[in-house]
Structure formats: structure tokens, C-alpha cells
mmCIF file of C-alpha atoms in Angstrom:
data_model
loop_
_atom_site.group_PDB
_atom_site.id
_atom_site.type_symbol
_atom_site.label_atom_id
_atom_site.label_comp_id
_atom_site.label_asym_id
_atom_site.label_seq_id
_atom_site.Cartn_x
_atom_site.Cartn_y
_atom_site.Cartn_z
ATOM 1 C CA UNK A 1 -40.315 50.496 -37.198
ATOM 2 C CA UNK A 2 -37.695 49.200 -39.576
ATOM 3 C CA UNK A 3 -38.301 45.456 -40.245
ATOM 4 C CA UNK A 4 -34.577 44.862 -40.772
ATOM 5 C CA UNK A 5 -33.807 46.314 -37.333
ATOM 6 C CA UNK A 6 -36.483 44.160 -35.683
ATOM 7 C CA UNK A 7 -35.148 41.061 -37.433
ATOM 8 C CA UNK A 8 -31.543 41.886 -36.409
ATOM 9 C CA UNK A 9 -32.523 42.433 -32.775
ATOM 10 C CA UNK A 10 -34.447 39.148 -32.838
ATOM 11 C CA UNK A 11 -31.440 37.244 -34.173
ATOM 12 C CA UNK A 12 -29.169 38.894 -31.622
ATOM 13 C CA UNK A 13 -31.544 37.920 -28.822
ATOM 14 C CA UNK A 14 -31.686 34.350 -30.083
ATOM 15 C CA UNK A 15 -27.890 34.195 -30.308
ATOM 16 C CA UNK A 16 -27.543 35.454 -26.719
ATOM 17 C CA UNK A 17 -30.033 32.844 -25.500
ATOM 18 C CA UNK A 18 -28.109 30.062 -27.253
ATOM 19 C CA UNK A 19 -24.804 31.295 -25.786
ATOM 20 C CA UNK A 20 -26.328 31.398 -22.299
ATOM 21 C CA UNK A 21 -27.661 27.854 -22.658
ATOM 22 C CA UNK A 22 -24.275 26.584 -23.841
ATOM 23 C CA UNK A 23 -22.637 28.264 -20.859
ATOM 24 C CA UNK A 24 -25.091 26.639 -18.446
ATOM 25 C CA UNK A 25 -24.687 23.227 -20.066
ATOM 26 C CA UNK A 26 -20.891 23.281 -20.022
ATOM 27 C CA UNK A 27 -20.560 24.726 -16.527
ATOM 28 C CA UNK A 28 -23.404 23.193 -14.580
ATOM 29 C CA UNK A 29 -24.652 20.222 -16.566
ATOM 30 C CA UNK A 30 -21.461 18.424 -17.446
ATOM 31 C CA UNK A 31 -21.011 15.656 -14.893
ATOM 32 C CA UNK A 32 -18.429 13.857 -17.047
ATOM 33 C CA UNK A 33 -15.988 16.798 -16.994
ATOM 34 C CA UNK A 34 -16.609 17.328 -13.283
ATOM 35 C CA UNK A 35 -15.896 13.675 -12.514
ATOM 36 C CA UNK A 36 -12.744 13.687 -14.685
ATOM 37 C CA UNK A 37 -11.364 16.760 -12.902
ATOM 38 C CA UNK A 38 -12.067 15.253 -9.492
ATOM 39 C CA UNK A 39 -10.543 11.890 -10.432
ATOM 40 C CA UNK A 40 -7.445 13.687 -11.784
ATOM 41 C CA UNK A 41 -7.081 15.578 -8.508
ATOM 42 C CA UNK A 42 -7.523 12.480 -6.334
ATOM 43 C CA UNK A 43 -5.104 10.519 -8.533
ATOM 44 C CA UNK A 44 -2.493 13.284 -8.130
ATOM 45 C CA UNK A 45 -2.890 13.140 -4.330
ATOM 46 C CA UNK A 46 -2.731 9.339 -4.358
ATOM 47 C CA UNK A 47 0.437 9.413 -6.490
ATOM 48 C CA UNK A 48 1.890 12.103 -4.198
ATOM 49 C CA UNK A 49 2.147 14.570 -7.091
ATOM 50 C CA UNK A 50 1.285 17.482 -4.811
ATOM 51 C CA UNK A 51 2.095 20.322 -7.192
ATOM 52 C CA UNK A 52 -0.329 18.844 -9.726
ATOM 53 C CA UNK A 53 -2.932 18.317 -6.999
ATOM 54 C CA UNK A 54 -2.644 21.958 -5.969
ATOM 55 C CA UNK A 55 -3.212 23.043 -9.579
ATOM 56 C CA UNK A 56 -6.318 20.866 -9.952
ATOM 57 C CA UNK A 57 -8.062 21.789 -6.710
ATOM 58 C CA UNK A 58 -10.547 24.623 -7.170
ATOM 59 C CA UNK A 59 -10.883 25.701 -3.531
ATOM 60 C CA UNK A 60 -8.517 28.629 -3.169
ATOM 61 C CA UNK A 61 -5.950 26.838 -5.317
ATOM 62 C CA UNK A 62 -3.831 29.976 -5.301
ATOM 63 C CA UNK A 63 -2.997 29.187 -1.665
ATOM 64 C CA UNK A 64 -1.180 26.014 -2.616
ATOM 65 C CA UNK A 65 -0.282 26.243 -6.312
ATOM 66 C CA UNK A 66 3.276 27.285 -7.032
ATOM 67 C CA UNK A 67 4.655 26.999 -3.521
ATOM 68 C CA UNK A 68 7.671 24.745 -3.101
ATOM 69 C CA UNK A 69 6.276 23.225 0.047
ATOM 70 C CA UNK A 70 2.625 22.909 -0.899
ATOM 71 C CA UNK A 71 -0.023 22.388 1.713
ATOM 72 C CA UNK A 72 -0.846 18.996 0.177
ATOM 73 C CA UNK A 73 2.734 17.816 0.658
ATOM 74 C CA UNK A 74 2.727 19.094 4.241
ATOM 75 C CA UNK A 75 -0.499 17.201 4.821
ATOM 76 C CA UNK A 76 1.240 13.939 3.903
ATOM 77 C CA UNK A 77 4.590 14.592 5.547
ATOM 78 C CA UNK A 78 3.559 16.337 8.761
ATOM 79 C CA UNK A 79 0.070 14.970 9.396
ATOM 80 C CA UNK A 80 0.641 11.482 7.992
ATOM 81 C CA UNK A 81 -2.333 11.667 5.632
ATOM 82 C CA UNK A 82 -2.083 9.183 2.786
ATOM 83 C CA UNK A 83 -4.839 8.564 0.257
ATOM 84 C CA UNK A 84 -4.552 4.887 -0.691
ATOM 85 C CA UNK A 85 -7.414 4.705 -3.176
ATOM 86 C CA UNK A 86 -10.706 6.214 -4.256
ATOM 87 C CA UNK A 87 -13.777 5.003 -6.114
ATOM 88 C CA UNK A 88 -17.361 5.840 -7.049
ATOM 89 C CA UNK A 89 -16.623 9.491 -7.822
ATOM 90 C CA UNK A 90 -19.866 11.026 -9.063
ATOM 91 C CA UNK A 91 -21.421 14.381 -9.627
ATOM 92 C CA UNK A 92 -25.078 14.589 -8.660
ATOM 93 C CA UNK A 93 -27.755 16.857 -10.066
ATOM 94 C CA UNK A 94 -29.337 19.109 -7.439
ATOM 95 C CA UNK A 95 -30.917 22.578 -7.509
ATOM 96 C CA UNK A 96 -30.410 23.034 -11.242
ATOM 97 C CA UNK A 97 -26.755 22.030 -11.528
ATOM 98 C CA UNK A 98 -24.161 19.370 -10.885
ATOM 99 C CA UNK A 99 -22.763 21.285 -7.900
ATOM 100 C CA UNK A 100 -22.310 18.417 -5.445
ATOM 101 C CA UNK A 101 -21.300 14.785 -5.470
ATOM 102 C CA UNK A 102 -19.892 11.867 -3.515
ATOM 103 C CA UNK A 103 -16.888 9.571 -3.546
ATOM 104 C CA UNK A 104 -15.466 6.711 -1.522
ATOM 105 C CA UNK A 105 -11.954 7.374 -0.210
ATOM 106 C CA UNK A 106 -9.537 4.985 1.487
ATOM 107 C CA UNK A 107 -6.957 6.577 3.795
ATOM 108 C CA UNK A 108 -4.114 4.986 5.689
ATOM 109 C CA UNK A 109 -4.895 5.418 9.385
ATOM 110 C CA UNK A 110 -2.349 4.068 11.874
ATOM 111 C CA UNK A 111 -0.986 1.662 9.273
ATOM 112 C CA UNK A 112 -4.392 0.261 8.282
ATOM 113 C CA UNK A 113 -6.755 1.240 5.468
ATOM 114 C CA UNK A 114 -9.927 3.093 6.448
ATOM 115 C CA UNK A 115 -12.712 3.660 3.934
ATOM 116 C CA UNK A 116 -14.796 6.802 4.310
ATOM 117 C CA UNK A 117 -17.521 8.449 2.302
ATOM 118 C CA UNK A 118 -16.840 11.971 1.056
ATOM 119 C CA UNK A 119 -19.166 14.797 0.079
ATOM 120 C CA UNK A 120 -17.861 16.929 -2.789
ATOM 121 C CA UNK A 121 -18.764 20.420 -3.950
ATOM 122 C CA UNK A 122 -17.683 21.677 -7.350
ATOM 123 C CA UNK A 123 -16.583 25.150 -8.377
ATOM 124 C CA UNK A 124 -15.517 27.061 -11.448
ATOM 125 C CA UNK A 125 -13.916 25.125 -14.269
ATOM 126 C CA UNK A 126 -15.557 21.863 -13.122
ATOM 127 C CA UNK A 127 -12.935 21.597 -10.373
ATOM 128 C CA UNK A 128 -13.521 20.076 -6.970
ATOM 129 C CA UNK A 129 -14.013 22.917 -4.501
ATOM 130 C CA UNK A 130 -14.385 20.892 -1.304
ATOM 131 C CA UNK A 131 -13.921 17.194 -0.591
ATOM 132 C CA UNK A 132 -15.196 16.530 2.919
ATOM 133 C CA UNK A 133 -14.421 13.076 4.311
ATOM 134 C CA UNK A 134 -17.173 11.917 6.663
ATOM 135 C CA UNK A 135 -16.046 10.303 9.896
ATOM 136 C CA UNK A 136 -17.393 6.721 10.050
ATOM 137 C CA UNK A 137 -20.501 6.179 12.155
ATOM 138 C CA UNK A 138 -19.880 5.352 15.777
ATOM 139 C CA UNK A 139 -16.867 7.666 15.934
ATOM 140 C CA UNK A 140 -16.819 11.273 17.029
ATOM 141 C CA UNK A 141 -16.175 13.858 14.305
ATOM 142 C CA UNK A 142 -12.560 15.010 14.380
ATOM 143 C CA UNK A 143 -11.443 11.986 16.427
ATOM 144 C CA UNK A 144 -9.334 10.551 13.595
ATOM 145 C CA UNK A 145 -6.342 12.860 13.191
ATOM 146 C CA UNK A 146 -5.682 12.006 9.537
ATOM 147 C CA UNK A 147 -9.315 12.591 8.495
ATOM 148 C CA UNK A 148 -9.460 15.836 10.489
ATOM 149 C CA UNK A 149 -6.228 17.043 8.834
ATOM 150 C CA UNK A 150 -7.581 16.160 5.364
ATOM 151 C CA UNK A 151 -10.803 18.030 6.098
ATOM 152 C CA UNK A 152 -8.922 21.077 7.369
ATOM 153 C CA UNK A 153 -7.325 21.482 3.952
ATOM 154 C CA UNK A 154 -9.769 19.881 1.509
ATOM 155 C CA UNK A 155 -13.006 20.821 3.231
ATOM 156 C CA UNK A 156 -12.258 23.999 5.130
ATOM 157 C CA UNK A 157 -12.664 22.532 8.620
ATOM 158 C CA UNK A 158 -11.703 19.368 10.455
ATOM 159 C CA UNK A 159 -15.004 18.575 12.124
ATOM 160 C CA UNK A 160 -16.714 16.217 9.668
#
């Protein structure tokens, strides 16, 4: 066997391994980028910049991006959902990647602030894919209309 060919194949294999590792690191092991994307999305919702929010949300963003009356704007205007603040946004390492995380969200509910914990899943491009607000303990899931409406859009169902 030609030693030059063996050496070339070896280098090519090594290069492919390095490229794969870089891909894994940037996509699945980059909690800083994931947190920044999620914070940018939540800030856009908080500031009522709904077109920007639709662009930043990874869960079927094509449903909302580019429409004049985005689903995020409808959520605020028709359902009365208002995100007052958010904190402690973090991506957590689990099953070989930073695919999930948590955040604390404060919504306006009947004129008063209500803090809830949220579970987050992340998708392609380090974007938030789902942000599921958890109904506070002692209350039935779906009993708070604003939280249920948020979860219908941001989580995929209103029952959390």
C-alpha cells in the first residue's frame, strides 16, 4: 500500500474528527450562546418587540416570523399576556448536551405580578425551542388563563 495514500487518509480522518468535535461543541456544549439567545428572545417579548421575538424563537418560528399580526402580538393583545421580567436563565447539561434549562418569569396576571418557573428546551442555532411556564403549586394546571395562553404558543400546549 502506498504510504502517501495511508498518510493522506489518516490526515483526512483526523480533520473530520476535529470538525465533528467543533460542531458538537458549538451546537450542544455552548451554554453561553444558548443563554444569550434565550435572554434576547425574552427581552424582545418583554419590550413588546414581537417581530423580533418571532425571529428569535426556534420552535416553528416560520409560523410567526414575517406576519404582520404575529402570534406573539396576539398573545399580548387578545389574551392579555404580559411578561414583566425574567431572571436566572440557564442552560443545563443533560444527556450529552445543553438541550434543556430553566428560567424565572414574572407575568402580569389580573393586574398583579406572578412569578413562575419555566422549563426551556433548546433547538437548532442555540435558540429556545420551548419555554414552558409551570403553574405555581397549589393551583391546577391551566387554571391561570395568561399562563395557559403563553404555554399554548411558547410550549405547544396550555396544560403546564
